[in-house]
Short mmCIF file of C-alpha atoms in Angstrom, two decimals:
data_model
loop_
_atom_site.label_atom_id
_atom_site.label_comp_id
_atom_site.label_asym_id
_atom_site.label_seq_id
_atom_site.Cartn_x
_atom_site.Cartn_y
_atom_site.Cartn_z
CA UNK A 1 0.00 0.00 0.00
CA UNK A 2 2.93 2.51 1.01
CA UNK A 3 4.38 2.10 -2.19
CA UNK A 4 1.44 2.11 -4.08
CA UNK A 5 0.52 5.67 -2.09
CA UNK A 6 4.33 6.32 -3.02
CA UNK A 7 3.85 5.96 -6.72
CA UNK A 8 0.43 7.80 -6.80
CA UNK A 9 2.05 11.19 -4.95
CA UNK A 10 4.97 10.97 -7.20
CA UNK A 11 2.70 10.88 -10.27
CA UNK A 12 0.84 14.44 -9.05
CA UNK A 13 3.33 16.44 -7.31
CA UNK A 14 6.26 15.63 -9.91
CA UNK A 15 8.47 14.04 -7.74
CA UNK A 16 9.22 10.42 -5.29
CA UNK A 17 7.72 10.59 -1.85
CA UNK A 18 9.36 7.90 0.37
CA UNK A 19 7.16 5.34 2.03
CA UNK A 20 6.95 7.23 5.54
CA UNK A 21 6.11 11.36 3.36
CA UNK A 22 3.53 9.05 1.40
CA UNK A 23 2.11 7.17 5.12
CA UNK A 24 1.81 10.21 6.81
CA UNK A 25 0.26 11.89 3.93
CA UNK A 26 -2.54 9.51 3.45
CA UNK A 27 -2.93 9.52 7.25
CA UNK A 28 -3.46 12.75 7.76
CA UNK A 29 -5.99 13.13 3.96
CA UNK A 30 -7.89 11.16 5.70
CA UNK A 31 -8.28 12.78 9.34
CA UNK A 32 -8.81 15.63 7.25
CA UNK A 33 -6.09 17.42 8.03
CA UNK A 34 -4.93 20.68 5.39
CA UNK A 35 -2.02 21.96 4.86
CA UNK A 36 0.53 19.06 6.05
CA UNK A 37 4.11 19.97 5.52
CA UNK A 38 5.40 16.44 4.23
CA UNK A 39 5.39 17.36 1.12
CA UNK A 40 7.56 20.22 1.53
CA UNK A 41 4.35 22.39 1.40
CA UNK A 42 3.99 25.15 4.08
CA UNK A 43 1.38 24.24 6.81
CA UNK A 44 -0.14 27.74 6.28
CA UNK A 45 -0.30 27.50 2.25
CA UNK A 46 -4.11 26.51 2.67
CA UNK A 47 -6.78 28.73 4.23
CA UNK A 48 -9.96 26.61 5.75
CA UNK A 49 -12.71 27.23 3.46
CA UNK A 50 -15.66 28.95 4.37
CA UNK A 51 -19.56 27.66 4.00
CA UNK A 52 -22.62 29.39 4.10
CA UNK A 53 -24.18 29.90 7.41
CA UNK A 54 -28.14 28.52 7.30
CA UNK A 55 -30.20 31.35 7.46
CA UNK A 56 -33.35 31.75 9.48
CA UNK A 57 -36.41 30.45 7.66
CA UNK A 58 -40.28 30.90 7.81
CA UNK A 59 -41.10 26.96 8.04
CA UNK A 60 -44.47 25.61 5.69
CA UNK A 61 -43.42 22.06 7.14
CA UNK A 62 -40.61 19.61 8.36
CA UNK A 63 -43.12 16.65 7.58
CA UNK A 64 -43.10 15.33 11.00
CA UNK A 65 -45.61 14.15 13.28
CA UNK A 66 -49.38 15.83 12.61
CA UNK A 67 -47.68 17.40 9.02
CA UNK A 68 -51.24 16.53 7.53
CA UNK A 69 -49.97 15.74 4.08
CA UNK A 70 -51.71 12.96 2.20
CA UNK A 71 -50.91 11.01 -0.68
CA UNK A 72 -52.23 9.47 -3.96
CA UNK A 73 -53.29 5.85 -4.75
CA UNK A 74 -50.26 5.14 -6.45
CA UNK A 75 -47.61 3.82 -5.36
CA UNK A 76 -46.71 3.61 -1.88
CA UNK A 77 -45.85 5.97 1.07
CA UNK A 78 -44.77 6.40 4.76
CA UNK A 79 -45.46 9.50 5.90
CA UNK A 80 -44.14 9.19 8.97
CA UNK A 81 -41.03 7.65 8.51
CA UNK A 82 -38.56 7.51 11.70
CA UNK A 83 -35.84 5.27 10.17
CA UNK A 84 -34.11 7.84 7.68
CA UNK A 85 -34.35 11.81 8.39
CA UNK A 86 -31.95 14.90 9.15
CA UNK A 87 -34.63 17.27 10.71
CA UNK A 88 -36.08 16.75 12.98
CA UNK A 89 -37.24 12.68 13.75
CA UNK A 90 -39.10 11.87 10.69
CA UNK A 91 -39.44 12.59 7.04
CA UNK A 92 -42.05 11.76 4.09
CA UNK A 93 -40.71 8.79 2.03
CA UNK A 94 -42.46 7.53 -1.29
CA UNK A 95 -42.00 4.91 -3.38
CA UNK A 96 -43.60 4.91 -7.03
CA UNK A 97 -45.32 2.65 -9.10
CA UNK A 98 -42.32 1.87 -11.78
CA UNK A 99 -44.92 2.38 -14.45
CA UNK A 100 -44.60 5.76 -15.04
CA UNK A 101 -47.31 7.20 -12.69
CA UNK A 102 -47.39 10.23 -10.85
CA UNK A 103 -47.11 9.93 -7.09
CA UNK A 104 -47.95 13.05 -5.12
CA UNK A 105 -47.88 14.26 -1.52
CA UNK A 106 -50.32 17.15 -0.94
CA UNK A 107 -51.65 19.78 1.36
CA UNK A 108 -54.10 22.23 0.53
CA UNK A 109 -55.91 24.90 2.83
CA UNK A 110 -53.09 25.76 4.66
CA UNK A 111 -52.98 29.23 7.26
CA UNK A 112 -51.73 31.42 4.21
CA UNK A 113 -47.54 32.20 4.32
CA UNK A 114 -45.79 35.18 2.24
CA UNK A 115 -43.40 33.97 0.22
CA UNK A 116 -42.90 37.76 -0.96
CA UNK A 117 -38.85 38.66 -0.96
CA UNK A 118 -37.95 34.62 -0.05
CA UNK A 119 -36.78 31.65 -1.90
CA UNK A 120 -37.81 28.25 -1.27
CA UNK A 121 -35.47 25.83 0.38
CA UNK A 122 -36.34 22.14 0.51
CA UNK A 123 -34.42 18.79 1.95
CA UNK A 124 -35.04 16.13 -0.61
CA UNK A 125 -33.16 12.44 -1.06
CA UNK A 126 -33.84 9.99 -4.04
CA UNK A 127 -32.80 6.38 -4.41
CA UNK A 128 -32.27 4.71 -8.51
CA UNK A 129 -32.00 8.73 -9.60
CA UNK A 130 -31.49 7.49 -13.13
CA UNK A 131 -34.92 6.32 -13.23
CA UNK A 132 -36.12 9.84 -12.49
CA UNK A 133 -38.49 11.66 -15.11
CA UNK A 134 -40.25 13.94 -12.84
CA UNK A 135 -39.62 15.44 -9.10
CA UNK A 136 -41.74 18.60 -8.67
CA UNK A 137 -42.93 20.62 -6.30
CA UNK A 138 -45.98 22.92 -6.58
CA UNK A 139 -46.86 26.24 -4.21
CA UNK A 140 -49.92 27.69 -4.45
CA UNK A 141 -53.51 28.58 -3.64
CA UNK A 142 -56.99 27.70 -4.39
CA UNK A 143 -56.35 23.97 -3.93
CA UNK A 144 -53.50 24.56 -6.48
CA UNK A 145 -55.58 26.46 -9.27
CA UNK A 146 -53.01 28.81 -9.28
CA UNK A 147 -49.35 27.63 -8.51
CA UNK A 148 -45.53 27.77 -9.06
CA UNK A 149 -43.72 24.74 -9.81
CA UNK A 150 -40.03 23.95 -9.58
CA UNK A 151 -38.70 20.81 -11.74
CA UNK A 152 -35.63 19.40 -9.62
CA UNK A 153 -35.29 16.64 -11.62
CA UNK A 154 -31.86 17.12 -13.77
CA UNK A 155 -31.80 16.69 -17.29
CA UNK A 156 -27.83 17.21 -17.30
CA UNK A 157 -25.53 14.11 -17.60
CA UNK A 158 -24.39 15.17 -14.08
CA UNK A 159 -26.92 14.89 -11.39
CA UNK A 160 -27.34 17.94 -9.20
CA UNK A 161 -28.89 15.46 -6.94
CA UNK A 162 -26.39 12.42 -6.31
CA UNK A 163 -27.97 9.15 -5.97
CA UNK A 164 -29.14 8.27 -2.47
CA UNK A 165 -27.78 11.43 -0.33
CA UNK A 166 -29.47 13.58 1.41
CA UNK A 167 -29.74 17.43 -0.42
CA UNK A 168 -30.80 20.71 0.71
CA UNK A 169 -31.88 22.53 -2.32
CA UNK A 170 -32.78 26.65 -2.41
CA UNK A 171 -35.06 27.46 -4.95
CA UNK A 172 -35.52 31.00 -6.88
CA UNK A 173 -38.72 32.42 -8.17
CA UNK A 174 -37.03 33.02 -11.13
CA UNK A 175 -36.63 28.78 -11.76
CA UNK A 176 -40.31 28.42 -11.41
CA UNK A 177 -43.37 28.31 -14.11
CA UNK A 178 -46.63 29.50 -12.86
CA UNK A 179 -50.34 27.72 -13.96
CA UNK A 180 -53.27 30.26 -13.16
CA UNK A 181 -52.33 33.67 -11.37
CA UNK A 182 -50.52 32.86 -8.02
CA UNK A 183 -49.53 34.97 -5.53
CA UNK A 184 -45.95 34.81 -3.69
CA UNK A 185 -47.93 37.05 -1.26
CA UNK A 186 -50.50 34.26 -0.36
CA UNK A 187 -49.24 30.42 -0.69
CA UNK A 188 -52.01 28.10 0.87
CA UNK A 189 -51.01 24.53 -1.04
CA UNK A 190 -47.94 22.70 -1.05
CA UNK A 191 -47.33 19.65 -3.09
CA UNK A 192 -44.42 17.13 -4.18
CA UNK A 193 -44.93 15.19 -7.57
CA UNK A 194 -42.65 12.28 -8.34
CA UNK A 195 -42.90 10.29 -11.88
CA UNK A 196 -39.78 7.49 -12.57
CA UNK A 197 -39.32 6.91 -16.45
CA UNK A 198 -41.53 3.17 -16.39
CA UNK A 199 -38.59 1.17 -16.06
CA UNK A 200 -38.54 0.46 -12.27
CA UNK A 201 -39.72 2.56 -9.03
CA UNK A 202 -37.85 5.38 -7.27
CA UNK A 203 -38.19 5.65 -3.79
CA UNK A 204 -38.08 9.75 -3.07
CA UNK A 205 -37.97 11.36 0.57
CA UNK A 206 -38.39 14.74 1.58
CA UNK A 207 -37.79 16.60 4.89
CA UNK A 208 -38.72 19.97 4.84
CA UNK A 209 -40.13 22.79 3.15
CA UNK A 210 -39.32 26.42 4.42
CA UNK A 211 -39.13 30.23 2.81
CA UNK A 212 -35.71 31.68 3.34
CA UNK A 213 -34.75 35.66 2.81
CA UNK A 214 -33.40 36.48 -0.16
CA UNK A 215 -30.06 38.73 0.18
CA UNK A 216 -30.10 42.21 1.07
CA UNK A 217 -26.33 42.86 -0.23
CA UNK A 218 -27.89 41.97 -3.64
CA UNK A 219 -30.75 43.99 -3.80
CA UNK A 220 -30.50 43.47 -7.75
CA UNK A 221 -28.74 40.16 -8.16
CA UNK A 222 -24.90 39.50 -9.08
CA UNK A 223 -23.41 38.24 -12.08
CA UNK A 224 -20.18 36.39 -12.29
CA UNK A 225 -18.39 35.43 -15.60
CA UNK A 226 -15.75 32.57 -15.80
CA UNK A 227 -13.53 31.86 -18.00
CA UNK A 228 -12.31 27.85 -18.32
CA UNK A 229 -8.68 26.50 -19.83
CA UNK A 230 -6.41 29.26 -19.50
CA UNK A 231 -7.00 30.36 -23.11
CA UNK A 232 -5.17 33.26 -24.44
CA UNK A 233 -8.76 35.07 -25.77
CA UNK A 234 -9.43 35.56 -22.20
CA UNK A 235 -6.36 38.41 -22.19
CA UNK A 236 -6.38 38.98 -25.43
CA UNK A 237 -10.39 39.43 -26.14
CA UNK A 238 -12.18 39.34 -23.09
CA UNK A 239 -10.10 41.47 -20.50
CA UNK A 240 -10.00 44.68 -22.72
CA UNK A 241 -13.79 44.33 -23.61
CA UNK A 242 -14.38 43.82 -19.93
CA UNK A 243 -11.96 46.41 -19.01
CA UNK A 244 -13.93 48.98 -21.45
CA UNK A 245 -16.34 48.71 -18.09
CA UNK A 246 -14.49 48.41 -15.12
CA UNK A 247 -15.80 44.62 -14.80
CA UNK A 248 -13.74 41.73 -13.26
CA UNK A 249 -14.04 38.33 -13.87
CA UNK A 250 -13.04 34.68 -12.63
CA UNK A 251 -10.58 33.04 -14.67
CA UNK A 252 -10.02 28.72 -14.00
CA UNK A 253 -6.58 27.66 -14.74
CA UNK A 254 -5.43 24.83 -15.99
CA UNK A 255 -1.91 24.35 -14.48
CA UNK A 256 0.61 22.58 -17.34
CA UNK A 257 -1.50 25.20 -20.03
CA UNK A 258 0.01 28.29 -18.39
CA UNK A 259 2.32 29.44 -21.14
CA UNK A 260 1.74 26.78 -24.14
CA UNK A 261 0.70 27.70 -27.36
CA UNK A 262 -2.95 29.71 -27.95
CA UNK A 263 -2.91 29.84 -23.61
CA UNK A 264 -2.41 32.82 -21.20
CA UNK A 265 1.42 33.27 -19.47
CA UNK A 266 1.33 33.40 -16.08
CA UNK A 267 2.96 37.22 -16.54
CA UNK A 268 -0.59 37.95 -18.25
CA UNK A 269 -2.50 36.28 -15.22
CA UNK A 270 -1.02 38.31 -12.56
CA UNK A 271 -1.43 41.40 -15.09
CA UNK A 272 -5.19 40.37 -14.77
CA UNK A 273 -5.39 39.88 -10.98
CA UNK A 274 -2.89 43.14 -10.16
CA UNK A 275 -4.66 45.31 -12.30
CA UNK A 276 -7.93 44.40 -13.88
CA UNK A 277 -9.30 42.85 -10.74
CA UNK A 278 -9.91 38.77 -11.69
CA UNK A 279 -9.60 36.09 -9.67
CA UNK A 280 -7.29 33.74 -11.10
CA UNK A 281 -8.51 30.53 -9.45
CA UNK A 282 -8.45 27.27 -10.19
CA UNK A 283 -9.36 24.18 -12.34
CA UNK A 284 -7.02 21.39 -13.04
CA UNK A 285 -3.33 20.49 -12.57
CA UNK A 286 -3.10 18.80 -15.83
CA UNK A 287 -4.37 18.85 -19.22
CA UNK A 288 -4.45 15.13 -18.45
CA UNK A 289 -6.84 15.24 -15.62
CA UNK A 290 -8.89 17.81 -16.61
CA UNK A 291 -9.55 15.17 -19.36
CA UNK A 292 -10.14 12.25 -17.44
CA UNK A 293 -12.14 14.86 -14.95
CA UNK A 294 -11.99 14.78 -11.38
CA UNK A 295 -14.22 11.46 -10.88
CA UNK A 296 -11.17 9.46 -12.04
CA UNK A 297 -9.27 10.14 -9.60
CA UNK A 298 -8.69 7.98 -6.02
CA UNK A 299 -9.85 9.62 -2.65
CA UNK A 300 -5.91 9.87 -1.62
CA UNK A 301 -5.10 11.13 -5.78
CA UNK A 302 -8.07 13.90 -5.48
CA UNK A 303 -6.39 15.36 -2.07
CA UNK A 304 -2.71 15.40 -3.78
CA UNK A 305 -4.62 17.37 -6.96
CA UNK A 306 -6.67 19.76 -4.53
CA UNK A 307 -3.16 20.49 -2.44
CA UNK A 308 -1.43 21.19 -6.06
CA UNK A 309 -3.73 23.66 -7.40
CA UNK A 310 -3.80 25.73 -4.14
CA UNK A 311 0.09 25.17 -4.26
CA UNK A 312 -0.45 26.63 -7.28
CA UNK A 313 -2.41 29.42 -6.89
CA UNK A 314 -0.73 30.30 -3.26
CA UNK A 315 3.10 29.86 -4.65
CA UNK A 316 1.98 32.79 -7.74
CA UNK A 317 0.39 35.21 -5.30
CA UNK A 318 -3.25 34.00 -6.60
CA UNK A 319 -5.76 35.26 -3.77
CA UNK A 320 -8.04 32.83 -4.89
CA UNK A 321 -9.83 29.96 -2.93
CA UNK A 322 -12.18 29.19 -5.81
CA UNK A 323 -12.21 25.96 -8.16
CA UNK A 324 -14.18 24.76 -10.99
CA UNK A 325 -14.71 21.49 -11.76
CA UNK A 326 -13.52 19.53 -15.01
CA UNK A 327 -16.82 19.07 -16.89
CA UNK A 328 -18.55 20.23 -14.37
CA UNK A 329 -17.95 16.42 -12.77
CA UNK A 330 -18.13 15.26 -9.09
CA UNK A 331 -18.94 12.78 -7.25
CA UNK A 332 -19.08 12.53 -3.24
CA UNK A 333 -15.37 11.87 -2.95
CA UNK A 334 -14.71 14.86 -5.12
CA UNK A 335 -17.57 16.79 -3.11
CA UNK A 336 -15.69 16.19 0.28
CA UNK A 337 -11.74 17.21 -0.81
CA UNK A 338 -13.05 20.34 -2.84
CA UNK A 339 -14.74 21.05 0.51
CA UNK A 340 -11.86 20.91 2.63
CA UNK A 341 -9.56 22.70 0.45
CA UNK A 342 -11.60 25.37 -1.14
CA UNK A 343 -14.08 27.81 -0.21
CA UNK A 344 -16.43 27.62 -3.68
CA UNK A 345 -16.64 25.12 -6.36
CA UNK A 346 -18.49 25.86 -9.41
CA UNK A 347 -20.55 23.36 -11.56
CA UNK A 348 -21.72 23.12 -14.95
CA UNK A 349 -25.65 22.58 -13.85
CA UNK A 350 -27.82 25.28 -15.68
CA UNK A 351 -29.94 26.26 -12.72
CA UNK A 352 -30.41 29.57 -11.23
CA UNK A 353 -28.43 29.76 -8.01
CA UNK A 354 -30.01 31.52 -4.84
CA UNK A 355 -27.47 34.19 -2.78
CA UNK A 356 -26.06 32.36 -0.14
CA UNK A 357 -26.39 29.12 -2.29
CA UNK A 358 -27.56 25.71 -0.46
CA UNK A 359 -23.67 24.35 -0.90
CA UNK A 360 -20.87 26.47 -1.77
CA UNK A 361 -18.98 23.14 -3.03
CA UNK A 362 -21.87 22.85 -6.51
CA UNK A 363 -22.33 26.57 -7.10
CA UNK A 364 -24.51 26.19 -10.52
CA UNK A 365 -24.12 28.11 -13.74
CA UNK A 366 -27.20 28.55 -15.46
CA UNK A 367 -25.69 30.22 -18.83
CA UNK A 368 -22.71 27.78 -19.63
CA UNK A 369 -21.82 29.15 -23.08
CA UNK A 370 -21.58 27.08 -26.53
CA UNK A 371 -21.39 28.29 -29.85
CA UNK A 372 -25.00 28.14 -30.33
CA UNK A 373 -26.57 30.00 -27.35
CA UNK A 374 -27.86 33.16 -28.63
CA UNK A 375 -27.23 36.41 -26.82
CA UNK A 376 -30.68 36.77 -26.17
CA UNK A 377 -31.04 34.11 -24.24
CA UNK A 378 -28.32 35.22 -22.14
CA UNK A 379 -29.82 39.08 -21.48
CA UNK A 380 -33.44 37.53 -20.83
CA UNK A 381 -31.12 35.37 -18.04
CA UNK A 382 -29.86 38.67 -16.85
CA UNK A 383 -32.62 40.37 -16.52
CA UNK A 384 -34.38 37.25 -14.99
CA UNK A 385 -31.53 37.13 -12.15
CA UNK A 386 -31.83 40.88 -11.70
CA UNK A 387 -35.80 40.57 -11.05
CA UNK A 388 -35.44 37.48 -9.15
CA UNK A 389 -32.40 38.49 -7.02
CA UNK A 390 -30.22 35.59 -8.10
CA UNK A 391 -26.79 34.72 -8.77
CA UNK A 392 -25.73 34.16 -12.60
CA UNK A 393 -23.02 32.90 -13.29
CA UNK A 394 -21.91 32.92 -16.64
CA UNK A 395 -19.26 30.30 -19.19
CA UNK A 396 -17.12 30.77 -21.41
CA UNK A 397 -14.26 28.85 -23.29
CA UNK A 398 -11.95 30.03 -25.86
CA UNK A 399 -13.66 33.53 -27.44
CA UNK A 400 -12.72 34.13 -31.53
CA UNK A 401 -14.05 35.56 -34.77
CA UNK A 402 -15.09 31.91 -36.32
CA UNK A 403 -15.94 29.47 -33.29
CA UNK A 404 -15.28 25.98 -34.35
CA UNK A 405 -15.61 23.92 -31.29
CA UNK A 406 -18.82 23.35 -29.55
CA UNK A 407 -17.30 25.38 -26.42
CA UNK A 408 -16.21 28.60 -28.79
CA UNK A 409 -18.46 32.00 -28.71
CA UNK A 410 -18.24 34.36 -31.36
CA UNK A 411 -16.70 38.01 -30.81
CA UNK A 412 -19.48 39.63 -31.69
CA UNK A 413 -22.11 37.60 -29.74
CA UNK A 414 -19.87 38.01 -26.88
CA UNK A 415 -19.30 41.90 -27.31
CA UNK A 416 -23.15 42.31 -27.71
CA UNK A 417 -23.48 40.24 -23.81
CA UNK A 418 -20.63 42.68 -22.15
CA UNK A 419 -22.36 46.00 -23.52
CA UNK A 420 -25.82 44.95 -22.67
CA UNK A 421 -24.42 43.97 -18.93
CA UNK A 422 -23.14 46.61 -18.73
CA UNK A 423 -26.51 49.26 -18.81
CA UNK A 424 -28.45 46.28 -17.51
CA UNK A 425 -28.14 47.89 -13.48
CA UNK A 426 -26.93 44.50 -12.43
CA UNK A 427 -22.97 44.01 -10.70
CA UNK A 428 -20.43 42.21 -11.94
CA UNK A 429 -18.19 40.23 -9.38
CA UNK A 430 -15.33 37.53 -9.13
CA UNK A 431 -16.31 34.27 -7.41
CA UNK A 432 -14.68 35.12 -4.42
CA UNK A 433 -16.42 38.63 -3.96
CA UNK A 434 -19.25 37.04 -4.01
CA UNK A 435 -18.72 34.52 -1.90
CA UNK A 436 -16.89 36.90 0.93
CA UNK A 437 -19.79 39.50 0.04
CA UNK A 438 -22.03 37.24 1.55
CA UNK A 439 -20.22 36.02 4.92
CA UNK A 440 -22.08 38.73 6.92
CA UNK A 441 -25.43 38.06 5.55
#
C-alpha cells in the first residue's frame, strides 16, 4: 500500500515521496487534516474554506408528526417515517409505481404564508436517480388552481442530486413556471410530484419545506463570468472588452497550459489579478486530468490534486480559494476534498443559483456558453436574475471571430453580452467577492 501511495504522490506532485512522506500523507488526507508539511508544502499555504451559514427560515413544514400531508393511490408511502431523516425525527418517504405514474404528496388549505422577498429551500433524497423523469414541487392557492412549480429533476448528464444522499436545495422564483395567477404574497397549497421513467420505481424522501430571505447585499442580483482553460482570448479578447467597463471576472486555470501555445502566461495572469481585478482561481493540474475529470481520480489522488492547485495558486500570489470542476464532474469523494480545500466550487448545472447558495462546493451556472446559445437568451437570463435576485453565473471557453468547437463564442455575440451587462443595473463580481460579500449576511 505505502508504495502504491508512493507511486500515486509521485505521479501528481512531480516528484518520489518515500514510504513514511507518502504514510503520513494519506494519514493525515484522511483525518482531514490541510495543509501538512510532508510534502515540503507550508502548513499555512491553505486557508480553511468557508460555508454558508443557514439562514433563518419561515417553516411551511418539516413533515413530521401531525404534518397533515396525504398522498395518492399510487404507489406507496410512509409519511411518517422515523428510520431515515436529518430534521427533525421523521421525514415523508415515497415509493412509485415503476410504471410511469405520478405519485404526489399534498396539502391544501393551509394558514396562508408570504413567500414575498424569499426563496424556497427544501431537503429532498432519491434512491435509482437514473430512473427519475419527474420530481416537482408545486406552491400555491386555491387547492393549487393557481401555482408555481419547480422541476428538480436534472436533465444534465451530471446529477445535481447524487444518488441516495441527502440534499438541501434553495429554490428561486425566477426557476419556477406559474399555472393560473398565483400569488408569492398568499401560498395556501404545497405539493411534491414524483414520476420514474416506467422502467422500475424510485423511492423519493423529503424533509422539509421552508421560505428563506433572499439577500439584502444583492438587492438586484450579481453576475459572475468565468472563464475555463487558460485560453489566451481571455487576455487577449475578453479582458480589454471587460476592461472597457471596469468589470472583473473569474478566470479557471489549468496548471501545465500556463504558457503553451494559444494559452495565457502566467505574466498575463497576474497582469489580470494586479490590475484588472480577476480572480485567477483554479481548475485542473493537468491537461491530463482535466480530461479524465476529477471522478477518475482515487480519494488519496483527489487530495494530492486539490493540495497542487492551491500550491499553485498560493506559490503565484493568486488570492483565490475558488475551483471549478472539469466538466462540471463530481462525485461525493470529489464533493468532500473540494470542501476541505476550497471555499467555492463551481458546476456546470444550468440552474439559477439563490445568494447564499444551499452548498458552496456545486455553485450552478445557469448560462454555460456554446457556440450556439444566442445572446438573447443570455440578457433575458440577466434580466431574470436581476428581477429574481439571483446569482448568474456565466461560461465561457476560448472567445474568436469563427468558433469551431462546440465550447467557442463568437466576438461579436460576446461583445453584444458585455455592452448589454453593462446598462443592464446588475454588478459584476469575481467568485470570491461574491462569496466573501455574503459572509455577513
Amino acid at each position: 500500500m505505502a508504495n502504491h501511495v508512493s507511486d500515486s504522490m509521485a505521479q501528481f506532485f512531480g516528484r518520489s515521496l518515500s514510504d513514511e512522506q507518502a504514510q503520513t500523507y494519506r494519514d493525515a488526507a484522511t483525518a482531514g487534516v490541510t495543509g501538512i508539511d510532508v510534502l515540503g508544502i507550508p502548513s499555512g499555504a491553505f486557508s480553511v474554506p468557508k460555508h454558508p451559514r443557514v439562514s433563518p427560515a419561515v417553516v411551511v413544514t418539516k413533515f413530521q408528526a401531525g404534518h397533515g400531508f396525504t398522498n395518492n393511490a399510487s404507489g406507496s408511502a410512509n409519511l411518517n417515517d422515523t428510520t431515515d431523516f436529518v430534521q427533525g425525527t421523521q421525514s415523508v418517504s415515497i415509493i412509485t409505481d415503476g410504471a410511469g405514474t405520478a405519485k404526489t404528496i399534498k396539502k391544501t388549505g393551509m394558514t396562508a404564508f408570504s413567500a414575498t422577498g424569499r426563496y424556497v429551500r427544501v431537503w429532498v433524497k432519491i434512491v435509482a436517480n437514473a430512473k427519475v423523469a419527474g420530481l416537482q414541487l408545486y406552491l400555491g392557492d386555491t387547492s393549487l388552481t393557481n401555482y408555481y412549480k419547480w422541476e428538480l429533476k436534472s436533465s444534465a448528464t451530471q446529477k445535481w442530486l447524487t444518488d441516495g444522499d441527502w440534499h438541501c436545495v434553495t429554490l428561486s422564483f425566477g426557476n419556477a413556471t406559474t399555472t393560473g395567477s398565483p400569488t408569492r404574497g398568499v401560498i395556501t397549497d404545497a405539493q411534491f410530484r414524483f414520476v420514474d421513467d416506467g422502467t422500475g420505481p424510485i423511492n423519493c424522501l423529503v424533509n422539509g419545506i421552508e421560505l428563506v430571505a433572499e439577500p439584502t447585499r444583492y438587492t438586484n442580483g450579481v453576475v459572475t463570468l468565468t472563464f475555463d482553460d487558460t485560453y489566451a482570448s481571455h487576455y487577449t479578447v475578453a479582458k480589454p472588452k471587460l476592461d472597457q467597463y471596469g468589470m472583473p471576472a473569474t478566470a479557471f486555470v489549468i496548471q501545465d497550459y500556463v504558457g503553451a501555445s494559444g494559452r495565457m502566461t502566467l505574466a498575463q495572469l497576474k497582469q489580470m489579478q494586479e490590475h484588472s481585478g480577476w480572480e485567477i482561481a483554479g481548475h485542473a493540474s493537468t491537461g491530463a486530468i482535466h480530461a479524465a475529470r476529477f471522478t477518475s481520480l482515487t480519494a488519496v489522488q483527489m487530495e494530492a490534486e486539490a493540495m497542487k492547485i492551491k500550491w499553485f495558486l498560493e506559490q503565484n500570489g493568486f488570492a483565490s480559494d475558488t475551483l471549478a470542476y472539469p466538466g462540471g464532474e463530481y462525485n461525493n469523494t470529489t464533493l468532500t476534498v473540494a470542501e476541505r480545500h476550497f471555499a467555492q466550487t463551481r458546476t456546470v448545472y444550468q440552474y439559477g443559483e439563490t445568494l447564499p447558495p444551499a452548498r458552496r462546493s456545486k455553485v450552478r451556472c445557469n448560462a454555460y456558453m456554446s457556440s450556439g446559445v444566442a445572446t438573447a437568451t443570455v440578457t433575458a437570463l440577466i434580466d431574470r436574475a436581476k428581477a429574481n435576485k439571483e446569482w448568474l453565473v456565466i461560461t465561457f471557453h476560448d472567445i474568436n471571430s469563427a468558433p469551431s468547437a462546440t465550447t467557442d463564442y463568437s466576438i461579436t455575440n460576446f461583445n453584444t453580452i458585455i455592452d448589454y451587462l453593462a446598462t443592464a443595473g446588475i454588478p459584476v463580481e469575481t467568485f470570491g467577492e461574491v462569496t466573501y460579500g455574503l459572509s455577513a449576511y
